[in-house]
Short mmCIF file of C-alpha atoms in Angstrom, two decimals:
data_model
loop_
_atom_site.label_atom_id
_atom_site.label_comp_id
_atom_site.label_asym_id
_atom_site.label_seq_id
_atom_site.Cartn_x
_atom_site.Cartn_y
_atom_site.Cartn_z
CA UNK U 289 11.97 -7.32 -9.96
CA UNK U 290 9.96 -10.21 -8.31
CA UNK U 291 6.01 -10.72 -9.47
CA UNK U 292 3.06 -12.84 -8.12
CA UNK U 293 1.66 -15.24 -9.53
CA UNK U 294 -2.03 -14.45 -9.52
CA UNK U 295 -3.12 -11.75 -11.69
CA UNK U 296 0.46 -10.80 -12.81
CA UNK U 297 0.03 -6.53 -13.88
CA UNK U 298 3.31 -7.41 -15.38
CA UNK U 299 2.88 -10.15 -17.94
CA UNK U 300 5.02 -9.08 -20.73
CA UNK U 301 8.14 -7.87 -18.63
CA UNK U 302 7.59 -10.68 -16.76
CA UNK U 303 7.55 -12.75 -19.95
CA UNK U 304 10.57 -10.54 -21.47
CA UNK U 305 13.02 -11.31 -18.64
CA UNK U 306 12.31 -15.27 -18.29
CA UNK U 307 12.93 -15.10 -22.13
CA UNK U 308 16.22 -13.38 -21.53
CA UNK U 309 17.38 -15.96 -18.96
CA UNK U 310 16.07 -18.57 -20.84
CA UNK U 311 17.05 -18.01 -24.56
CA UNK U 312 20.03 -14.83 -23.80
CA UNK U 313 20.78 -11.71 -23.03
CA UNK U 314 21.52 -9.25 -25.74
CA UNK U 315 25.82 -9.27 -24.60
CA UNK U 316 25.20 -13.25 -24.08
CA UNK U 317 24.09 -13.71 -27.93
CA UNK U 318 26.38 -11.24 -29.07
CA UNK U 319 29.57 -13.13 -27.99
CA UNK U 320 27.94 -16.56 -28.35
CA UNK U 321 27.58 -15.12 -32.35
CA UNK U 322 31.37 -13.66 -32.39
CA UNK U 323 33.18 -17.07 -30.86
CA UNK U 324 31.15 -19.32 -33.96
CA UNK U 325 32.02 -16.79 -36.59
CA UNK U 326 35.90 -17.02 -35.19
CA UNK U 327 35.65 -20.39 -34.69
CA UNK U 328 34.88 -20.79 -38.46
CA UNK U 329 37.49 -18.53 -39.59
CA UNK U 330 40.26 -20.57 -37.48
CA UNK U 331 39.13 -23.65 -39.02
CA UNK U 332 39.46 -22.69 -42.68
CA UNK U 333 42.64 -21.30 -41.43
CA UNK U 334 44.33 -24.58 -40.01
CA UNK U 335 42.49 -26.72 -43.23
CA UNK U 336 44.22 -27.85 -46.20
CA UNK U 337 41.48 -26.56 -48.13
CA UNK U 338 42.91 -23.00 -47.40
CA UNK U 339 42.06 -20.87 -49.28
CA UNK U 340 40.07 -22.83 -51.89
CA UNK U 341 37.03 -23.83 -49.16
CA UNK U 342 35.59 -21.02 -47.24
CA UNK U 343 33.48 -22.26 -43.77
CA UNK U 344 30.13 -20.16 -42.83
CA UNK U 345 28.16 -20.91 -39.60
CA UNK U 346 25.20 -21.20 -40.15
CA UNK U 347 22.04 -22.25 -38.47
CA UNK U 348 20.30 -21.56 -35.15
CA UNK U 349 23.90 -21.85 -32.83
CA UNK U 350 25.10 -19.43 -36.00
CA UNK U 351 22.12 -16.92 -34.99
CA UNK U 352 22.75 -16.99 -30.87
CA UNK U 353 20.76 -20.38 -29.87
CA UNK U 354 21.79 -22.70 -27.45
CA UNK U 355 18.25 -24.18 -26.69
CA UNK U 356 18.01 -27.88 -26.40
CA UNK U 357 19.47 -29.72 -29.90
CA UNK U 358 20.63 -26.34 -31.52
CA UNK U 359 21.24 -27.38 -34.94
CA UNK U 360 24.80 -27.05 -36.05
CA UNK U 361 24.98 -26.16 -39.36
CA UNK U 362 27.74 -25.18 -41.90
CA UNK U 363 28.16 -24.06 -45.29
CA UNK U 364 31.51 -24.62 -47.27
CA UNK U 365 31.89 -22.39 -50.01
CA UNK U 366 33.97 -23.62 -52.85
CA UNK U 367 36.10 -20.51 -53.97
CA UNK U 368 37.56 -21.32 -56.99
CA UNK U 369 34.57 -21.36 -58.95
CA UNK U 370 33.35 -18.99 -60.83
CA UNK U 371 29.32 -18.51 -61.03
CA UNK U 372 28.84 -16.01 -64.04
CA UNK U 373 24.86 -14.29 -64.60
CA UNK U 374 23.13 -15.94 -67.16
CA UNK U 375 22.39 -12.17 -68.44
CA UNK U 376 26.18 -10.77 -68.81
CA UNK U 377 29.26 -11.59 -70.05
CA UNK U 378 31.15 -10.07 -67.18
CA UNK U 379 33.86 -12.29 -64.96
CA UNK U 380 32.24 -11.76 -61.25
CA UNK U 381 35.20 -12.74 -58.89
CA UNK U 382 36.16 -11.94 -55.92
CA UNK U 383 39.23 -14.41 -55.36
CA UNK U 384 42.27 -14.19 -57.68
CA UNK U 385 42.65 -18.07 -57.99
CA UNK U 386 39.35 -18.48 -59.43
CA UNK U 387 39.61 -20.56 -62.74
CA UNK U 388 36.38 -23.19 -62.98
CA UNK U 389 33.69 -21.24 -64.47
CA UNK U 390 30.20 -22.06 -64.90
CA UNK U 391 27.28 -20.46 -65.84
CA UNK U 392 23.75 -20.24 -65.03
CA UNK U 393 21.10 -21.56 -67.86
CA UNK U 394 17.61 -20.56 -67.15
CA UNK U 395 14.70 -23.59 -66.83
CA UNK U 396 11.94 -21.59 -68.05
CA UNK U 397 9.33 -24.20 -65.57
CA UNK U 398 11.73 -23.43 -62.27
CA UNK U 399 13.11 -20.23 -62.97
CA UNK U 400 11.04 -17.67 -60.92
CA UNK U 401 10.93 -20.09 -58.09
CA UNK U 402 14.28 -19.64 -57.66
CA UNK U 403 15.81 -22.41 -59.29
CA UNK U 404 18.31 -22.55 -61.67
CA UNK U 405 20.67 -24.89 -64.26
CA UNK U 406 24.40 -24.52 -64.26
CA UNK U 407 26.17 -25.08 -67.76
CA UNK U 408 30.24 -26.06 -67.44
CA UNK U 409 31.74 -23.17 -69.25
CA UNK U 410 35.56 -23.10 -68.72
CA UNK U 411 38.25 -25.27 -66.19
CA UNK U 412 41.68 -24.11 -65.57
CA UNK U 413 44.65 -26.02 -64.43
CA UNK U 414 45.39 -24.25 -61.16
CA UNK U 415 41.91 -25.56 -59.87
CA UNK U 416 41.94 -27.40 -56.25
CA UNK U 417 42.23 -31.16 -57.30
CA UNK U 418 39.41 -31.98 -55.07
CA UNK U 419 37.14 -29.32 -56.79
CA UNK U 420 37.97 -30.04 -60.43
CA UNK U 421 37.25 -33.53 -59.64
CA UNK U 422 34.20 -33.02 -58.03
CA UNK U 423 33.20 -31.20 -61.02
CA UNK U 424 33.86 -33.54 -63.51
CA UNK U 425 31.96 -36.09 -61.71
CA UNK U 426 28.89 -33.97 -61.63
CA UNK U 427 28.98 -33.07 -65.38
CA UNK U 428 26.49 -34.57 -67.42
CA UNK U 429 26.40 -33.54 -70.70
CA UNK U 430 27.56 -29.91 -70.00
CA UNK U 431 25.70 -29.32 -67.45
CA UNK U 432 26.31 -29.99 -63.39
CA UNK U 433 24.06 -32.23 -61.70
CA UNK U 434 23.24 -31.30 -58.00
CA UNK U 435 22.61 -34.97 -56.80
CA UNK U 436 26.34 -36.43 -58.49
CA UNK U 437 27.89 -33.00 -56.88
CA UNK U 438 26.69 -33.95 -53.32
CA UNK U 439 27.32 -37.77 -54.14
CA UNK U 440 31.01 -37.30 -54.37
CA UNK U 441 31.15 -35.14 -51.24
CA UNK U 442 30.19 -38.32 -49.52
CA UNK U 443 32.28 -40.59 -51.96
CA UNK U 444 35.24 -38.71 -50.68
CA UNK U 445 34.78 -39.01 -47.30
CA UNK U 446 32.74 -42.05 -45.98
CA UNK U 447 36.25 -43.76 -45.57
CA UNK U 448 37.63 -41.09 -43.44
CA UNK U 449 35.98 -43.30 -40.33
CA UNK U 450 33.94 -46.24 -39.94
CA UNK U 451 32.14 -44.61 -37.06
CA UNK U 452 30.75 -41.87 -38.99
CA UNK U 453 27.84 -41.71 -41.40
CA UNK U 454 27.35 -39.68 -44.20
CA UNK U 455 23.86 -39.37 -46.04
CA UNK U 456 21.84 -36.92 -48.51
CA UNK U 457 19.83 -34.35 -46.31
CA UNK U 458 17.76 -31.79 -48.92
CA UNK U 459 20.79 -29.64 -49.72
CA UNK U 460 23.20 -30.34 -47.40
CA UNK U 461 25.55 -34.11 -46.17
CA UNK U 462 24.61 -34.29 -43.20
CA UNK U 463 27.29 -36.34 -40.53
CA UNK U 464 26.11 -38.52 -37.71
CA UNK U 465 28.30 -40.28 -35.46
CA UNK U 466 30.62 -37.28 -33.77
CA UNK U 467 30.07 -35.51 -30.54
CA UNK U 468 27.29 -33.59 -32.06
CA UNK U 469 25.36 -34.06 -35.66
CA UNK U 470 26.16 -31.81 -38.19
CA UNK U 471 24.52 -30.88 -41.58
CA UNK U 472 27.23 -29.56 -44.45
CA UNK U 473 25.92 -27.40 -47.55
CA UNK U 474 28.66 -27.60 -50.01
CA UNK U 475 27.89 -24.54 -51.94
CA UNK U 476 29.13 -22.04 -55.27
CA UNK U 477 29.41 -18.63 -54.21
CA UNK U 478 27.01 -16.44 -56.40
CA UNK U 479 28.35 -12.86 -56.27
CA UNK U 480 25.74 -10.48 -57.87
CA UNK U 481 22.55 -10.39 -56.65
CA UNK U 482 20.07 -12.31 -58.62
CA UNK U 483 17.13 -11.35 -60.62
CA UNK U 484 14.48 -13.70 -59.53
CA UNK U 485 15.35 -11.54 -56.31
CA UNK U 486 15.66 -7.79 -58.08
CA UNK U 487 11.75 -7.32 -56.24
CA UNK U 488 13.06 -7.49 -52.75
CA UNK U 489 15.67 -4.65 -53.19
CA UNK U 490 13.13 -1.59 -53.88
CA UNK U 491 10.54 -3.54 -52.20
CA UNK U 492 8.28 -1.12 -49.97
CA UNK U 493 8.86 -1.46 -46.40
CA UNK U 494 9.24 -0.11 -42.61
CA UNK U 495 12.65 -2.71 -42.09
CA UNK U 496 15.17 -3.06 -42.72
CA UNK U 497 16.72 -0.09 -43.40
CA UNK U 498 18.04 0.92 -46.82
CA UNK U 499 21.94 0.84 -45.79
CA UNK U 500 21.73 -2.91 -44.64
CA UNK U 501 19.55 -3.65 -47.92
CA UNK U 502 22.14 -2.26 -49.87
CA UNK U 503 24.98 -4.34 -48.22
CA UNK U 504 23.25 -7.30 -48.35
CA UNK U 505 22.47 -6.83 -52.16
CA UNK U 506 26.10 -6.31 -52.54
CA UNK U 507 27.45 -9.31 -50.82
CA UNK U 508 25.43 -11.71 -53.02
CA UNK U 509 24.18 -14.73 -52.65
CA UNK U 510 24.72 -18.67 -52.77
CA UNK U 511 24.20 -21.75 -54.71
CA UNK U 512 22.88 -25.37 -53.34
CA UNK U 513 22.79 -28.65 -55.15
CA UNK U 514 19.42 -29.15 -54.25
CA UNK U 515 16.03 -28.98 -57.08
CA UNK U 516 12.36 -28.58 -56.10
CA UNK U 517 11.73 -32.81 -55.41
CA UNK U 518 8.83 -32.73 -58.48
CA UNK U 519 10.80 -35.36 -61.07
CA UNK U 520 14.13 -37.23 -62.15
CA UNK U 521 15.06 -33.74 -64.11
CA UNK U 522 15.14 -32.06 -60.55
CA UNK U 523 18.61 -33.83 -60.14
CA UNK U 524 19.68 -31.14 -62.70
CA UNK U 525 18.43 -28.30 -60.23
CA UNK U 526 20.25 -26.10 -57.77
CA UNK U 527 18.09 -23.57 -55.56
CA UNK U 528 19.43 -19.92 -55.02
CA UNK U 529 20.31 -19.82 -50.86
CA UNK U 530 20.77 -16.50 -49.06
CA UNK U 531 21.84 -17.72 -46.00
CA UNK U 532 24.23 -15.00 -45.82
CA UNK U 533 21.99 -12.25 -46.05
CA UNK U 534 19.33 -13.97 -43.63
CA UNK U 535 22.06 -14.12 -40.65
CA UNK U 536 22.32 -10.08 -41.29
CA UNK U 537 19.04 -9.59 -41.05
CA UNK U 538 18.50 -12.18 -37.75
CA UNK U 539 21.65 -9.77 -36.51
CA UNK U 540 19.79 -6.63 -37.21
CA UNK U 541 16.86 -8.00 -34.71
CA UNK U 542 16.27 -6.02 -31.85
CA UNK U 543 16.51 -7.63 -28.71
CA UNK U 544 12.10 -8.04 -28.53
CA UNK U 545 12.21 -9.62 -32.17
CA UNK U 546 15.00 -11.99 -31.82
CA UNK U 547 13.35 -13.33 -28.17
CA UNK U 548 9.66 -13.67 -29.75
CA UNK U 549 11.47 -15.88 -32.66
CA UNK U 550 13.20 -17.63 -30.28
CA UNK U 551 9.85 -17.94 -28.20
CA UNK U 552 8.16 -19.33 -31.31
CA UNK U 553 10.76 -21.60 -32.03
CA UNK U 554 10.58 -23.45 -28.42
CA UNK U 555 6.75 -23.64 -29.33
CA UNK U 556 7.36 -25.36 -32.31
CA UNK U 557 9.64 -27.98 -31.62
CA UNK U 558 8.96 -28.41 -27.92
CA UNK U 559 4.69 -27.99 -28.21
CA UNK U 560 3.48 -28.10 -31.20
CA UNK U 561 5.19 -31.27 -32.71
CA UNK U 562 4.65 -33.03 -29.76
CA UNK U 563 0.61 -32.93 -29.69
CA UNK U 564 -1.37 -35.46 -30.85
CA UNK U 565 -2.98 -34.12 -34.59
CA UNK U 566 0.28 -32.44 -35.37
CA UNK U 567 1.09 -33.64 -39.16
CA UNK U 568 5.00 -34.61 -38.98
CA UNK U 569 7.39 -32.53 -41.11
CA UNK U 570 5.20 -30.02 -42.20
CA UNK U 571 6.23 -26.96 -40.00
CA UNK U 572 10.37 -26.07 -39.51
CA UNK U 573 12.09 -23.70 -37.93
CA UNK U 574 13.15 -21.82 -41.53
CA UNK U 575 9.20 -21.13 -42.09
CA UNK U 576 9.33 -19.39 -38.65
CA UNK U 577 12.56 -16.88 -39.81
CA UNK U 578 10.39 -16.85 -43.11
CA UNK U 579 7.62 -15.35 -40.96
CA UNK U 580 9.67 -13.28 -38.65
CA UNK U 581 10.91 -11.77 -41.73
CA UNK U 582 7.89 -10.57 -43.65
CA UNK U 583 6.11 -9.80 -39.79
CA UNK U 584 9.31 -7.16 -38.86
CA UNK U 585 9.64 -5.68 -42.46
CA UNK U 586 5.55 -4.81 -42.39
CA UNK U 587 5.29 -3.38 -38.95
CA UNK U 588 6.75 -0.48 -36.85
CA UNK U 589 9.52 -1.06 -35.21
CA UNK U 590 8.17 0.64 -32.17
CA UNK U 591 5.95 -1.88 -31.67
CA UNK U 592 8.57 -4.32 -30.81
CA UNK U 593 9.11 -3.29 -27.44
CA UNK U 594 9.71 -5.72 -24.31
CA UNK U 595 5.96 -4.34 -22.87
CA UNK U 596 4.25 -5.47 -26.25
CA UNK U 597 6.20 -8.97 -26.32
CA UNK U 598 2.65 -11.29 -25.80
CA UNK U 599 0.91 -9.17 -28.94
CA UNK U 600 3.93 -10.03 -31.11
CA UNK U 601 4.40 -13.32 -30.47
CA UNK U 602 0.34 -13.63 -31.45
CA UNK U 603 0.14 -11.57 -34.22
CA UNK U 604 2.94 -13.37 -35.60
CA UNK U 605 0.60 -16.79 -34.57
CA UNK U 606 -1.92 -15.42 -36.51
CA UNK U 607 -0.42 -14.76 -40.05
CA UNK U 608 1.11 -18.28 -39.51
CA UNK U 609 -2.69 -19.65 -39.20
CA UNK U 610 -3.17 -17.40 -42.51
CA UNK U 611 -0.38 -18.75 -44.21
CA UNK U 612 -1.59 -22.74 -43.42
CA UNK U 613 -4.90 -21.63 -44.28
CA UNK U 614 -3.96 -20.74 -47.85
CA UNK U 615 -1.51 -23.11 -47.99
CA UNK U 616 1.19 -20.76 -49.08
CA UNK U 617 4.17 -19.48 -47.44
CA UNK U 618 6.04 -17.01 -49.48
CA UNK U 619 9.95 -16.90 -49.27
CA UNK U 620 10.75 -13.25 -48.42
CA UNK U 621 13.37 -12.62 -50.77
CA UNK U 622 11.69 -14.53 -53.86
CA UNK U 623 7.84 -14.49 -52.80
CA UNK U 624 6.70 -16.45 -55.76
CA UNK U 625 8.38 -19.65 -54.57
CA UNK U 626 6.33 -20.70 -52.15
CA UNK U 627 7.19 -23.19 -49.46
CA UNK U 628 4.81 -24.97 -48.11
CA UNK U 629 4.35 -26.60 -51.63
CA UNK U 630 5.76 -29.85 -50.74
CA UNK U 631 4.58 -29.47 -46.85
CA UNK U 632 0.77 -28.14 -46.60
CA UNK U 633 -2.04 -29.93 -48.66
CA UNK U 634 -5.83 -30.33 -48.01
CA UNK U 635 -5.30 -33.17 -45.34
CA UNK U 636 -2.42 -31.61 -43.51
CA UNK U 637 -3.94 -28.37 -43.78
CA UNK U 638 -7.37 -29.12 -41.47
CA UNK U 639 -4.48 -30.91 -38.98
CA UNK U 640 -2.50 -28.36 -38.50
CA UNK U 641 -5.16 -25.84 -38.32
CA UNK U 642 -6.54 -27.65 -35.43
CA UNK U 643 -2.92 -27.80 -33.75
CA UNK U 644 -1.93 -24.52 -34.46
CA UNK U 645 -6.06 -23.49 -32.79
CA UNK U 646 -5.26 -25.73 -29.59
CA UNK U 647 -1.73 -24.05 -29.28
CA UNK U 648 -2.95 -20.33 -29.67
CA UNK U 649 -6.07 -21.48 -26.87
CA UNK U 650 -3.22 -23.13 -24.40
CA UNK U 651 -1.32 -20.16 -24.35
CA UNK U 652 2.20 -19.13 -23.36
CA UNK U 653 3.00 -20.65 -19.81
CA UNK U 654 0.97 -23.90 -20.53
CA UNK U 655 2.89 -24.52 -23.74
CA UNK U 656 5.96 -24.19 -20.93
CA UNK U 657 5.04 -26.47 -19.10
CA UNK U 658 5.14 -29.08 -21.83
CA UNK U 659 8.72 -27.90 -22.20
CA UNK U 660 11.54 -30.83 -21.66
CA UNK U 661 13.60 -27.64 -20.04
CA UNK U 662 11.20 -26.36 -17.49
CA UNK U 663 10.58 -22.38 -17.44
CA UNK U 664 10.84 -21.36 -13.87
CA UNK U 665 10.50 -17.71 -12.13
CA UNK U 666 11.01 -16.60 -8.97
CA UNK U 667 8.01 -16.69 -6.47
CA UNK U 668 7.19 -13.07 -4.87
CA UNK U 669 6.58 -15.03 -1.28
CA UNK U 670 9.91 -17.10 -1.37
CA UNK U 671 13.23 -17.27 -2.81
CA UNK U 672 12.47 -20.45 -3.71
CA UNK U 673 12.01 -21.23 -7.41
CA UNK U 674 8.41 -22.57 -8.62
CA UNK U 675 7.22 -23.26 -11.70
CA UNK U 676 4.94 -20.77 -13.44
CA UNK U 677 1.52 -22.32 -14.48
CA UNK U 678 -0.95 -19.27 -15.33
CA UNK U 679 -3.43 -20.04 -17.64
CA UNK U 680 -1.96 -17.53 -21.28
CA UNK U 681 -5.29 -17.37 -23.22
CA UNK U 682 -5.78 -15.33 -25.81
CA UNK U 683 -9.23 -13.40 -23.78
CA UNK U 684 -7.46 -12.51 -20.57
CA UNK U 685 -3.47 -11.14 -22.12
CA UNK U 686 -3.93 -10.49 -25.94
CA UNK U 687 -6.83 -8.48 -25.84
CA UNK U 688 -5.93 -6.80 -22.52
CA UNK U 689 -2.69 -5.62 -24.63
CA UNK U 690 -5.34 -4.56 -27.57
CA UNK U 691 -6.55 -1.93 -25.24
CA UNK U 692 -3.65 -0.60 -24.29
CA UNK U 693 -2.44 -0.04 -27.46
CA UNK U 694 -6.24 1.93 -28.29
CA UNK U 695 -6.63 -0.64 -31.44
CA UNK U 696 -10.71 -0.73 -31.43
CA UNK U 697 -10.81 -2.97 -34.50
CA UNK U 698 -7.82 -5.61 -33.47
CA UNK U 699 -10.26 -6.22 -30.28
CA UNK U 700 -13.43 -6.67 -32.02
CA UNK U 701 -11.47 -8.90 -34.38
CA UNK U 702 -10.13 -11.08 -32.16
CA UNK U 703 -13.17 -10.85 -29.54
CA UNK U 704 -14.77 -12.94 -32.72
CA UNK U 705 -11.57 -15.62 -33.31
CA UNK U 706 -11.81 -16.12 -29.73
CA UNK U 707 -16.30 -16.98 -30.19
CA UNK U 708 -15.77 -19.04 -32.98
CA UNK U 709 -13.53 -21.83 -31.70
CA UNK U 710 -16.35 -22.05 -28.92
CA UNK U 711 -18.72 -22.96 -32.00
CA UNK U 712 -17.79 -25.84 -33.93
CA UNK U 713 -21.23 -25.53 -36.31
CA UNK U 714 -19.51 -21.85 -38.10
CA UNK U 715 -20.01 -21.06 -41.81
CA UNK U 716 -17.43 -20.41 -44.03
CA UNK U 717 -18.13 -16.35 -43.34
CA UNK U 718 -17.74 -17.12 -40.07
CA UNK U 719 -14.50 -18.80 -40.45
CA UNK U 720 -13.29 -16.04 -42.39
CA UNK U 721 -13.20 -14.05 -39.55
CA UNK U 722 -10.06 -15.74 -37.33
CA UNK U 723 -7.82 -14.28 -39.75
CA UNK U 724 -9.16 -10.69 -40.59
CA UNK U 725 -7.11 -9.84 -37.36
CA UNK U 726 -4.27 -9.97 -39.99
CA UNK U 727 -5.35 -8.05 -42.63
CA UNK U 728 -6.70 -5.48 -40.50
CA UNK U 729 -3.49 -4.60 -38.47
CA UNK U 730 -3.24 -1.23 -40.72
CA UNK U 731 -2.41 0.40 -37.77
CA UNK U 732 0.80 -1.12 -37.79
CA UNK U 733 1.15 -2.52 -41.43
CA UNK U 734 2.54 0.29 -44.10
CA UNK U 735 -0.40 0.39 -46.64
CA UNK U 736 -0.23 -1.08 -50.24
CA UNK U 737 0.32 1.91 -52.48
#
């Protein structure tokens, strides 16, 4: 179908199917997610880690991106180690050649943030060389240090080639110098669910569905060498990672969720860290799966339909203005660990405020157009291709898509976010106001019993 430009009637399918060119369509993502997940599998195959080192794709190529610098991302899963519950005595293993054991020792200051000690318990003779030693290097005084455990990763292999660099990236090595970059989370497989995380398995909600929370739960999760950055003793630290789980979930997206996070991650990285007040390294593309997450388990799925595509993608806008304005992002499977600790303070906050204001009032298409890959759609007069420059503001396409949905309040709500940017001189009562829109979306949001 071909549209006009002027006063498109067709703004969200018109939206929907640039998105699908631009980003994937649903058979395009699903194969792109198939050949990295066999890819993986051939590797570990052909490796003379086999079967001791386990390879997981993982980041945004991992979920069915190939926009711009895709991050390539892998985790390596050592799997003869044993991670036993701090709570239980029991042996959980999964691979018969398991034999280093260790065991997790709460820190009663990091503990519900999802952090967690681990104490040397047991080694076994049978151990992968390159594991054992690794080990032994990292053990200080019983216990394994995340910083030594990464250290020797690099130790190991910054001799391999003189051409490559290896450095310390948060909880991964991350390897410069080959065709593409590539960041490596060496990782301990974790395979009971953990109870800083027991919340999110009866937690109320509209998604996902029982079944998949129930596989998830039983699949686990994984360990990273990598503390909360507060002090020296945060060396000591690993974090609780469930990259695993997160990739099912991203999977479980319909086709209208996985292109409005892949909308708001081209915002991000090619429009909103380009502008002039945008604080650097606050914002990153796991706070936007963060938000994706919590936005999709909270509303009906029916509303994530290609025709509602523009009030998703600002709704979602929205509780990310909440989040910044309260400085707290809450990880979805261990809420009380939140993540813009490090990130959002009182001086970044008022920046990114204002960037994330200017964004919402640019709109869709203009945020395009600062795109380094162009978004083009074909002109109704010509089959010539011409780039689309309409004007997305929130008055004209938001609340248009309000009325059509019958939500009253969400238009009187967002009627007065769209006055008070017009007004610098507002009161605090006033300001409260740009971000009732998200507390008032009960008629999509399942109630608090």
């Amino acid at each position: 179908m071909e549209y006009t430009f002027e006063g498109c009637p067709h703004h969200n399918i018109c939206l929907y199917n640039e998105l699908n060119i631009q980003i994937g369509f649903e058979e395009c993502i699903d194969i792109r997610r198939k050949v990295k997940a066999f890819e993986a599998t051939n590797k570990d195959r052909i490796s003379v880690f086999h079967p001791y080192l386990e390879t997981i794709c993982a980041g945004s190529v991992a979920e069915g991106f190939r926009h711009g610098q895709t991050d390539r991302d892998y985790v390596k899963v050592l799997k003869d180690i044993t991670v036993l519950d701090c709570d239980t005595e029991v042996v959980y293993s999964r691979e018969p050649n398991t034999k280093i054991t260790l065991r997790i020792s709460k820190d009663p200051s990091c503990w519900k943030e999802g952090y967690v000690m681990l104490k040397y318990t047991s080694d076994g003779k049978d151990t992968f060389e390159d594991h054992a030693q690794c080990i032994d290097y990292a053990n200080i005084n019983g216990f394994v240090s995340s910083r030594r455990f990464k250290e020797w990763w690099i130790k190991k292999n910054i001799h391999l080639d003189a051409n490559i660099d290896f450095f310390i990236h948060g909880p991964c090595v991350s390897v410069s110098g080959l065709s593409s970059d590539q960041d490596i989370a060496f990782s301990l497989e974790c395979p009971f669910w953990p109870t800083q995380a027991r919340e999110w398995i009866s937690r109320p909600r509209l998604w996902p569905s029982q079944k998949l929370v129930n596989e998830i739960v039983q699949n686990g999760c994984h360990i990273v060498p990598l503390g909360p950055l507060k002090d020296v003793k945060d060396d000591m630290l690993w974090r609780l990672s469930f990259n695993k789980a997160e990739q099912k979930l991203i999977f479980a997206f319909n086709q209208t969720q996985f292109l409005c996070y892949g909308l708001f991650k081209i915002v991000l990285k090619e429009c909103i860290e380009k502008m002039e007040n945008y604080p650097e390294n606050t914002l990153c593309s796991y706070f936007i799966k963060t938000l994706m997450f919590w936005m999709i388990q909270d509303t009906e799925t029916d509303l994530w339909q290609p025709h509602n595509i523009v009030i998703c993608y600002v709704m979602c806008f929205v509780r990310l203005l909440l989040w910044v304005k309260e400085e707290e992002c809450p990880n979805f499977f261990i809420p009380s660990r939140n993540m813009f600790k490090t990130k959002v303070n009182i001086k970044t906050k008022e920046l990114l405020l204002k960037t994330l204001k200017e964004t919402l009032k640019m709109g869709i298409w203009n945020c395009f157009a600062k795109c380094s890959k162009r978004f083009f759609i074909n002109n109704h007069h010509g089959h010539s291709k011409t780039l689309f420059m309409k004007p997305y503001f929130v008055d004209q396409s938001f609340l248009r898509e309000c009325r059509v949905l019958s939500s009253s309040f969400l238009v009187e709500d967002l009627c007065q976010f769209d006055q008070i940017d017009q007004h610098p001189a507002t009161t605090s009562s006033e300001l409260e106001a740009e971000f009732l829109v998200c507390q008032r979306l009960s008629m999509y949001q399942r109630k608090a019993e």
